[in-house]
Amino acid sequence: RLLDAIRALPESEREILWLTYWEELSAAEVAVVIGRSEGAVWTRLNRLRARLRPLLLSATDEEVRDDRR
């Protein structure tokens, strides 16, 4: 479900996630790449995390339950 949610994001939002988490760029570096301010990057990251957090937590809960079986 989490991967489906990420795939459903607009490309610009997926790019921010990719640059931040897979390429390990700082917010300032991401800002340069996407042509936005660092503040805009932080705002988008916080909104993305808030949207994806419930899916990530439910995925983690499911893994814990599966491990206990």
mmCIF file of N, CA, C and O in Angstrom:
data_model
loop_
_atom_site.group_PDB
_atom_site.id
_atom_site.type_symbol
_atom_site.label_atom_id
_atom_site.label_comp_id
_atom_site.label_asym_id
_atom_site.label_seq_id
_atom_site.Cartn_x
_atom_site.Cartn_y
_atom_site.Cartn_z
ATOM 1 N N ARG A 1 0.810 -1.205 0.000
ATOM 2 C CA ARG A 1 0.000 0.000 0.000
ATOM 3 C C ARG A 1 0.848 1.262 0.000
ATOM 4 O O ARG A 1 0.503 2.224 -0.657
ATOM 5 N N LEU A 2 1.942 1.245 0.751
ATOM 6 C CA LEU A 2 2.811 2.417 0.785
ATOM 7 C C LEU A 2 3.403 2.689 -0.591
ATOM 8 O O LEU A 2 3.387 3.828 -1.071
ATOM 9 N N LEU A 3 3.912 1.648 -1.236
ATOM 10 C CA LEU A 3 4.488 1.837 -2.573
ATOM 11 C C LEU A 3 3.442 2.310 -3.566
ATOM 12 O O LEU A 3 3.721 3.148 -4.418
ATOM 13 N N ASP A 4 2.230 1.795 -3.451
ATOM 14 C CA ASP A 4 1.153 2.250 -4.334
ATOM 15 C C ASP A 4 0.865 3.728 -4.100
ATOM 16 O O ASP A 4 0.642 4.473 -5.052
ATOM 17 N N ALA A 5 0.887 4.157 -2.841
ATOM 18 C CA ALA A 5 0.641 5.561 -2.519
ATOM 19 C C ALA A 5 1.749 6.441 -3.088
ATOM 20 O O ALA A 5 1.488 7.518 -3.626
ATOM 21 N N ILE A 6 2.986 5.972 -2.989
ATOM 22 C CA ILE A 6 4.108 6.743 -3.536
ATOM 23 C C ILE A 6 4.006 6.813 -5.055
ATOM 24 O O ILE A 6 4.197 7.874 -5.646
ATOM 25 N N ARG A 7 3.668 5.700 -5.679
ATOM 26 C CA ARG A 7 3.521 5.688 -7.144
ATOM 27 C C ARG A 7 2.404 6.604 -7.609
ATOM 28 O O ARG A 7 2.457 7.138 -8.719
ATOM 29 N N ALA A 8 1.388 6.784 -6.775
ATOM 30 C CA ALA A 8 0.247 7.625 -7.146
ATOM 31 C C ALA A 8 0.526 9.117 -6.979
ATOM 32 O O ALA A 8 -0.237 9.949 -7.466
ATOM 33 N N LEU A 9 1.626 9.455 -6.316
ATOM 34 C CA LEU A 9 1.965 10.862 -6.124
ATOM 35 C C LEU A 9 2.333 11.505 -7.459
ATOM 36 O O LEU A 9 2.857 10.833 -8.353
ATOM 37 N N PRO A 10 2.123 12.800 -7.551
ATOM 38 C CA PRO A 10 2.613 13.508 -8.745
ATOM 39 C C PRO A 10 4.136 13.365 -8.844
ATOM 40 O O PRO A 10 4.834 13.224 -7.838
ATOM 41 N N GLU A 11 4.629 13.396 -10.050
ATOM 42 C CA GLU A 11 6.068 13.208 -10.277
ATOM 43 C C GLU A 11 6.917 14.184 -9.458
ATOM 44 O O GLU A 11 7.959 13.811 -8.928
ATOM 45 N N SER A 12 6.471 15.422 -9.340
ATOM 46 C CA SER A 12 7.254 16.418 -8.595
ATOM 47 C C SER A 12 7.401 16.035 -7.124
ATOM 48 O O SER A 12 8.450 16.272 -6.519
ATOM 49 N N GLU A 13 6.380 15.402 -6.559
ATOM 50 C CA GLU A 13 6.462 14.976 -5.162
ATOM 51 C C GLU A 13 7.315 13.718 -5.016
ATOM 52 O O GLU A 13 8.081 13.585 -4.065
ATOM 53 N N ARG A 14 7.190 12.804 -5.968
ATOM 54 C CA ARG A 14 8.054 11.614 -5.950
ATOM 55 C C ARG A 14 9.519 12.012 -6.076
ATOM 56 O O ARG A 14 10.392 11.426 -5.433
ATOM 57 N N GLU A 15 9.776 13.034 -6.886
ATOM 58 C CA GLU A 15 11.153 13.501 -7.073
ATOM 59 C C GLU A 15 11.733 13.999 -5.755
ATOM 60 O O GLU A 15 12.885 13.701 -5.425
ATOM 61 N N ILE A 16 10.957 14.745 -4.998
ATOM 62 C CA ILE A 16 11.435 15.250 -3.707
ATOM 63 C C ILE A 16 11.759 14.087 -2.775
ATOM 64 O O ILE A 16 12.802 14.080 -2.111
ATOM 65 N N LEU A 17 10.877 13.091 -2.733
ATOM 66 C CA LEU A 17 11.146 11.921 -1.885
ATOM 67 C C LEU A 17 12.404 11.191 -2.346
ATOM 68 O O LEU A 17 13.243 10.799 -1.534
ATOM 69 N N TRP A 18 12.518 10.992 -3.649
ATOM 70 C CA TRP A 18 13.679 10.289 -4.192
ATOM 71 C C TRP A 18 14.978 11.023 -3.839
ATOM 72 O O TRP A 18 15.924 10.411 -3.345
ATOM 73 N N LEU A 19 15.009 12.305 -4.111
ATOM 74 C CA LEU A 19 16.228 13.074 -3.852
ATOM 75 C C LEU A 19 16.580 13.101 -2.373
ATOM 76 O O LEU A 19 17.756 13.037 -2.004
ATOM 77 N N THR A 20 15.577 13.164 -1.524
ATOM 78 C CA THR A 20 15.816 13.250 -0.085
ATOM 79 C C THR A 20 16.239 11.921 0.514
ATOM 80 O O THR A 20 17.221 11.849 1.259
ATOM 81 N N TYR A 21 15.498 10.863 0.196
ATOM 82 C CA TYR A 21 15.724 9.582 0.879
ATOM 83 C C TYR A 21 16.642 8.620 0.139
ATOM 84 O O TYR A 21 17.375 7.871 0.776
ATOM 85 N N TRP A 22 16.621 8.617 -1.176
ATOM 86 C CA TRP A 22 17.473 7.676 -1.909
ATOM 87 C C TRP A 22 18.795 8.311 -2.314
ATOM 88 O O TRP A 22 19.826 7.670 -2.237
ATOM 89 N N GLU A 23 18.754 9.555 -2.741
ATOM 90 C CA GLU A 23 19.988 10.245 -3.119
ATOM 91 C C GLU A 23 20.640 10.932 -1.921
ATOM 92 O O GLU A 23 21.762 11.412 -2.014
ATOM 93 N N GLU A 24 19.897 11.008 -0.808
ATOM 94 C CA GLU A 24 20.374 11.582 0.449
ATOM 95 C C GLU A 24 20.844 13.028 0.311
ATOM 96 O O GLU A 24 21.849 13.433 0.897
ATOM 97 N N LEU A 25 20.115 13.812 -0.474
ATOM 98 C CA LEU A 25 20.422 15.226 -0.606
ATOM 99 C C LEU A 25 19.783 15.995 0.537
ATOM 100 O O LEU A 25 18.728 15.612 1.041
ATOM 101 N N SER A 26 20.408 17.078 0.931
ATOM 102 C CA SER A 26 19.825 17.957 1.945
ATOM 103 C C SER A 26 18.674 18.739 1.322
ATOM 104 O O SER A 26 18.540 18.798 0.083
ATOM 105 N N ALA A 27 17.876 19.380 2.158
ATOM 106 C CA ALA A 27 16.773 20.201 1.641
ATOM 107 C C ALA A 27 17.304 21.322 0.761
ATOM 108 O O ALA A 27 16.700 21.665 -0.256
ATOM 109 N N ALA A 28 18.439 21.893 1.144
ATOM 110 C CA ALA A 28 19.038 22.960 0.336
ATOM 111 C C ALA A 28 19.448 22.440 -1.043
ATOM 112 O O ALA A 28 19.241 23.113 -2.061
ATOM 113 N N GLU A 29 20.008 21.226 -1.091
ATOM 114 C CA GLU A 29 20.416 20.638 -2.362
ATOM 115 C C GLU A 29 19.200 20.280 -3.221
ATOM 116 O O GLU A 29 19.205 20.504 -4.434
ATOM 117 N N VAL A 30 18.172 19.743 -2.592
ATOM 118 C CA VAL A 30 16.942 19.429 -3.321
ATOM 119 C C VAL A 30 16.356 20.705 -3.907
ATOM 120 O O VAL A 30 15.913 20.737 -5.053
ATOM 121 N N ALA A 31 16.378 21.784 -3.134
ATOM 122 C CA ALA A 31 15.844 23.065 -3.595
ATOM 123 C C ALA A 31 16.531 23.523 -4.875
ATOM 124 O O ALA A 31 15.877 23.996 -5.810
ATOM 125 N N VAL A 32 17.838 23.349 -4.939
ATOM 126 C CA VAL A 32 18.587 23.743 -6.139
ATOM 127 C C VAL A 32 18.156 22.878 -7.328
ATOM 128 O O VAL A 32 17.916 23.389 -8.422
ATOM 129 N N VAL A 33 18.036 21.579 -7.094
ATOM 130 C CA VAL A 33 17.689 20.651 -8.172
ATOM 131 C C VAL A 33 16.306 20.956 -8.740
ATOM 132 O O VAL A 33 16.114 20.961 -9.959
ATOM 133 N N ILE A 34 15.334 21.219 -7.856
ATOM 134 C CA ILE A 34 13.958 21.411 -8.340
ATOM 135 C C ILE A 34 13.614 22.874 -8.595
ATOM 136 O O ILE A 34 12.527 23.178 -9.078
ATOM 137 N N GLY A 35 14.520 23.777 -8.270
ATOM 138 C CA GLY A 35 14.291 25.187 -8.554
ATOM 139 C C GLY A 35 13.292 25.864 -7.634
ATOM 140 O O GLY A 35 12.570 26.765 -8.053
ATOM 141 N N ARG A 36 13.236 25.418 -6.401
ATOM 142 C CA ARG A 36 12.350 26.010 -5.387
ATOM 143 C C ARG A 36 13.190 26.451 -4.194
ATOM 144 O O ARG A 36 14.358 26.116 -4.093
ATOM 145 N N SER A 37 12.554 27.131 -3.270
ATOM 146 C CA SER A 37 13.275 27.545 -2.067
ATOM 147 C C SER A 37 13.414 26.358 -1.113
ATOM 148 O O SER A 37 12.648 25.383 -1.182
ATOM 149 N N GLU A 38 14.378 26.452 -0.222
ATOM 150 C CA GLU A 38 14.564 25.408 0.783
ATOM 151 C C GLU A 38 13.311 25.287 1.657
ATOM 152 O O GLU A 38 12.895 24.187 2.014
ATOM 153 N N GLY A 39 12.696 26.414 1.970
ATOM 154 C CA GLY A 39 11.466 26.393 2.763
ATOM 155 C C GLY A 39 10.350 25.634 2.063
ATOM 156 O O GLY A 39 9.585 24.904 2.693
ATOM 157 N N ALA A 40 10.255 25.796 0.746
ATOM 158 C CA ALA A 40 9.242 25.074 -0.025
ATOM 159 C C ALA A 40 9.501 23.573 0.018
ATOM 160 O O ALA A 40 8.558 22.772 0.100
ATOM 161 N N VAL A 41 10.770 23.189 -0.030
ATOM 162 C CA VAL A 41 11.117 21.768 0.051
ATOM 163 C C VAL A 41 10.693 21.211 1.409
ATOM 164 O O VAL A 41 10.076 20.148 1.497
ATOM 165 N N TRP A 42 11.022 21.924 2.487
ATOM 166 C CA TRP A 42 10.639 21.464 3.828
ATOM 167 C C TRP A 42 9.123 21.342 3.955
ATOM 168 O O TRP A 42 8.616 20.373 4.518
ATOM 169 N N THR A 43 8.406 22.322 3.422
ATOM 170 C CA THR A 43 6.943 22.286 3.488
ATOM 171 C C THR A 43 6.403 21.067 2.759
ATOM 172 O O THR A 43 5.556 20.331 3.283
ATOM 173 N N ARG A 44 6.903 20.823 1.557
ATOM 174 C CA ARG A 44 6.430 19.675 0.780
ATOM 175 C C ARG A 44 6.793 18.359 1.460
ATOM 176 O O ARG A 44 5.989 17.426 1.506
ATOM 177 N N LEU A 45 8.010 18.276 2.005
ATOM 178 C CA LEU A 45 8.410 17.053 2.706
ATOM 179 C C LEU A 45 7.510 16.788 3.903
ATOM 180 O O LEU A 45 7.086 15.653 4.125
ATOM 181 N N ASN A 46 7.230 17.817 4.677
ATOM 182 C CA ASN A 46 6.372 17.638 5.848
ATOM 183 C C ASN A 46 4.975 17.203 5.446
ATOM 184 O O ASN A 46 4.378 16.333 6.082
ATOM 185 N N ARG A 47 4.442 17.769 4.380
ATOM 186 C CA ARG A 47 3.107 17.373 3.905
ATOM 187 C C ARG A 47 3.111 15.944 3.374
ATOM 188 O O ARG A 47 2.181 15.169 3.615
ATOM 189 N N LEU A 48 4.168 15.586 2.653
ATOM 190 C CA LEU A 48 4.279 14.218 2.139
ATOM 191 C C LEU A 48 4.399 13.211 3.276
ATOM 192 O O LEU A 48 3.742 12.168 3.269
ATOM 193 N N ARG A 49 5.232 13.523 4.257
ATOM 194 C CA ARG A 49 5.384 12.620 5.402
ATOM 195 C C ARG A 49 4.059 12.441 6.130
ATOM 196 O O ARG A 49 3.711 11.327 6.537
ATOM 197 N N ALA A 50 3.328 13.529 6.302
ATOM 198 C CA ALA A 50 2.038 13.448 6.997
ATOM 199 C C ALA A 50 1.055 12.565 6.235
ATOM 200 O O ALA A 50 0.303 11.799 6.830
ATOM 201 N N ARG A 51 1.075 12.662 4.905
ATOM 202 C CA ARG A 51 0.176 11.837 4.087
ATOM 203 C C ARG A 51 0.575 10.369 4.088
ATOM 204 O O ARG A 51 -0.267 9.483 4.064
ATOM 205 N N LEU A 52 1.873 10.108 4.096
ATOM 206 C CA LEU A 52 2.357 8.732 3.988
ATOM 207 C C LEU A 52 2.520 8.040 5.345
ATOM 208 O O LEU A 52 2.532 6.809 5.406
ATOM 209 N N ARG A 53 2.628 8.800 6.415
ATOM 210 C CA ARG A 53 2.862 8.234 7.753
ATOM 211 C C ARG A 53 1.841 7.151 8.126
ATOM 212 O O ARG A 53 2.244 6.069 8.566
ATOM 213 N N PRO A 54 0.534 7.377 7.967
ATOM 214 C CA PRO A 54 -0.418 6.320 8.351
ATOM 215 C C PRO A 54 -0.195 5.014 7.582
ATOM 216 O O PRO A 54 -0.331 3.932 8.145
ATOM 217 N N LEU A 55 0.162 5.120 6.335
ATOM 218 C CA LEU A 55 0.416 3.914 5.536
ATOM 219 C C LEU A 55 1.677 3.203 6.006
ATOM 220 O O LEU A 55 1.727 1.982 6.080
ATOM 221 N N LEU A 56 2.690 3.974 6.328
ATOM 222 C CA LEU A 56 3.935 3.395 6.808
ATOM 223 C C LEU A 56 3.716 2.712 8.152
ATOM 224 O O LEU A 56 4.183 1.599 8.383
ATOM 225 N N LEU A 57 2.978 3.358 9.041
ATOM 226 C CA LEU A 57 2.718 2.774 10.354
ATOM 227 C C LEU A 57 1.885 1.509 10.242
ATOM 228 O O LEU A 57 2.152 0.528 10.931
ATOM 229 N N SER A 58 0.890 1.499 9.369
ATOM 230 C CA SER A 58 0.068 0.297 9.222
ATOM 231 C C SER A 58 0.888 -0.831 8.601
ATOM 232 O O SER A 58 0.728 -1.990 8.974
ATOM 233 N N ALA A 59 1.778 -0.510 7.687
ATOM 234 C CA ALA A 59 2.651 -1.531 7.092
ATOM 235 C C ALA A 59 3.567 -2.115 8.156
ATOM 236 O O ALA A 59 3.788 -3.329 8.212
ATOM 237 N N THR A 60 4.089 -1.284 9.033
ATOM 238 C CA THR A 60 4.966 -1.742 10.112
ATOM 239 C C THR A 60 4.186 -2.624 11.075
ATOM 240 O O THR A 60 4.669 -3.668 11.500
ATOM 241 N N ASP A 61 2.965 -2.224 11.417
ATOM 242 C CA ASP A 61 2.122 -3.032 12.302
ATOM 243 C C ASP A 61 1.855 -4.408 11.710
ATOM 244 O O ASP A 61 1.880 -5.410 12.407
ATOM 245 N N GLU A 62 1.592 -4.455 10.406
ATOM 246 C CA GLU A 62 1.337 -5.734 9.744
ATOM 247 C C GLU A 62 2.563 -6.628 9.785
ATOM 248 O O GLU A 62 2.457 -7.829 10.008
ATOM 249 N N GLU A 63 3.753 -6.052 9.606
ATOM 250 C CA GLU A 63 4.989 -6.839 9.659
ATOM 251 C C GLU A 63 5.194 -7.416 11.044
ATOM 252 O O GLU A 63 5.600 -8.569 11.191
ATOM 253 N N VAL A 64 4.919 -6.631 12.070
ATOM 254 C CA VAL A 64 5.076 -7.108 13.447
ATOM 255 C C VAL A 64 4.122 -8.267 13.704
ATOM 256 O O VAL A 64 4.504 -9.281 14.266
ATOM 257 N N ARG A 65 2.860 -8.126 13.260
ATOM 258 C CA ARG A 65 1.893 -9.199 13.447
ATOM 259 C C ARG A 65 2.329 -10.461 12.701
ATOM 260 O O ARG A 65 2.206 -11.559 13.221
ATOM 261 N N ASP A 66 2.851 -10.307 11.505
ATOM 262 C CA ASP A 66 3.304 -11.471 10.739
ATOM 263 C C ASP A 66 4.480 -12.158 11.413
ATOM 264 O O ASP A 66 4.584 -13.387 11.396
ATOM 265 N N ASP A 67 5.380 -11.384 12.006
ATOM 266 C CA ASP A 67 6.531 -11.955 12.682
ATOM 267 C C ASP A 67 6.137 -12.745 13.923
ATOM 268 O O ASP A 67 6.849 -13.658 14.337
ATOM 269 N N ARG A 68 5.027 -12.421 14.538
ATOM 270 C CA ARG A 68 4.591 -13.088 15.757
ATOM 271 C C ARG A 68 3.892 -14.406 15.463
ATOM 272 O O ARG A 68 3.640 -15.180 16.358
ATOM 273 N N ARG A 69 3.560 -14.657 14.226
ATOM 274 C CA ARG A 69 2.847 -15.911 13.886
ATOM 275 C C ARG A 69 3.771 -17.072 13.779
ATOM 276 O O ARG A 69 4.880 -17.102 13.553
#
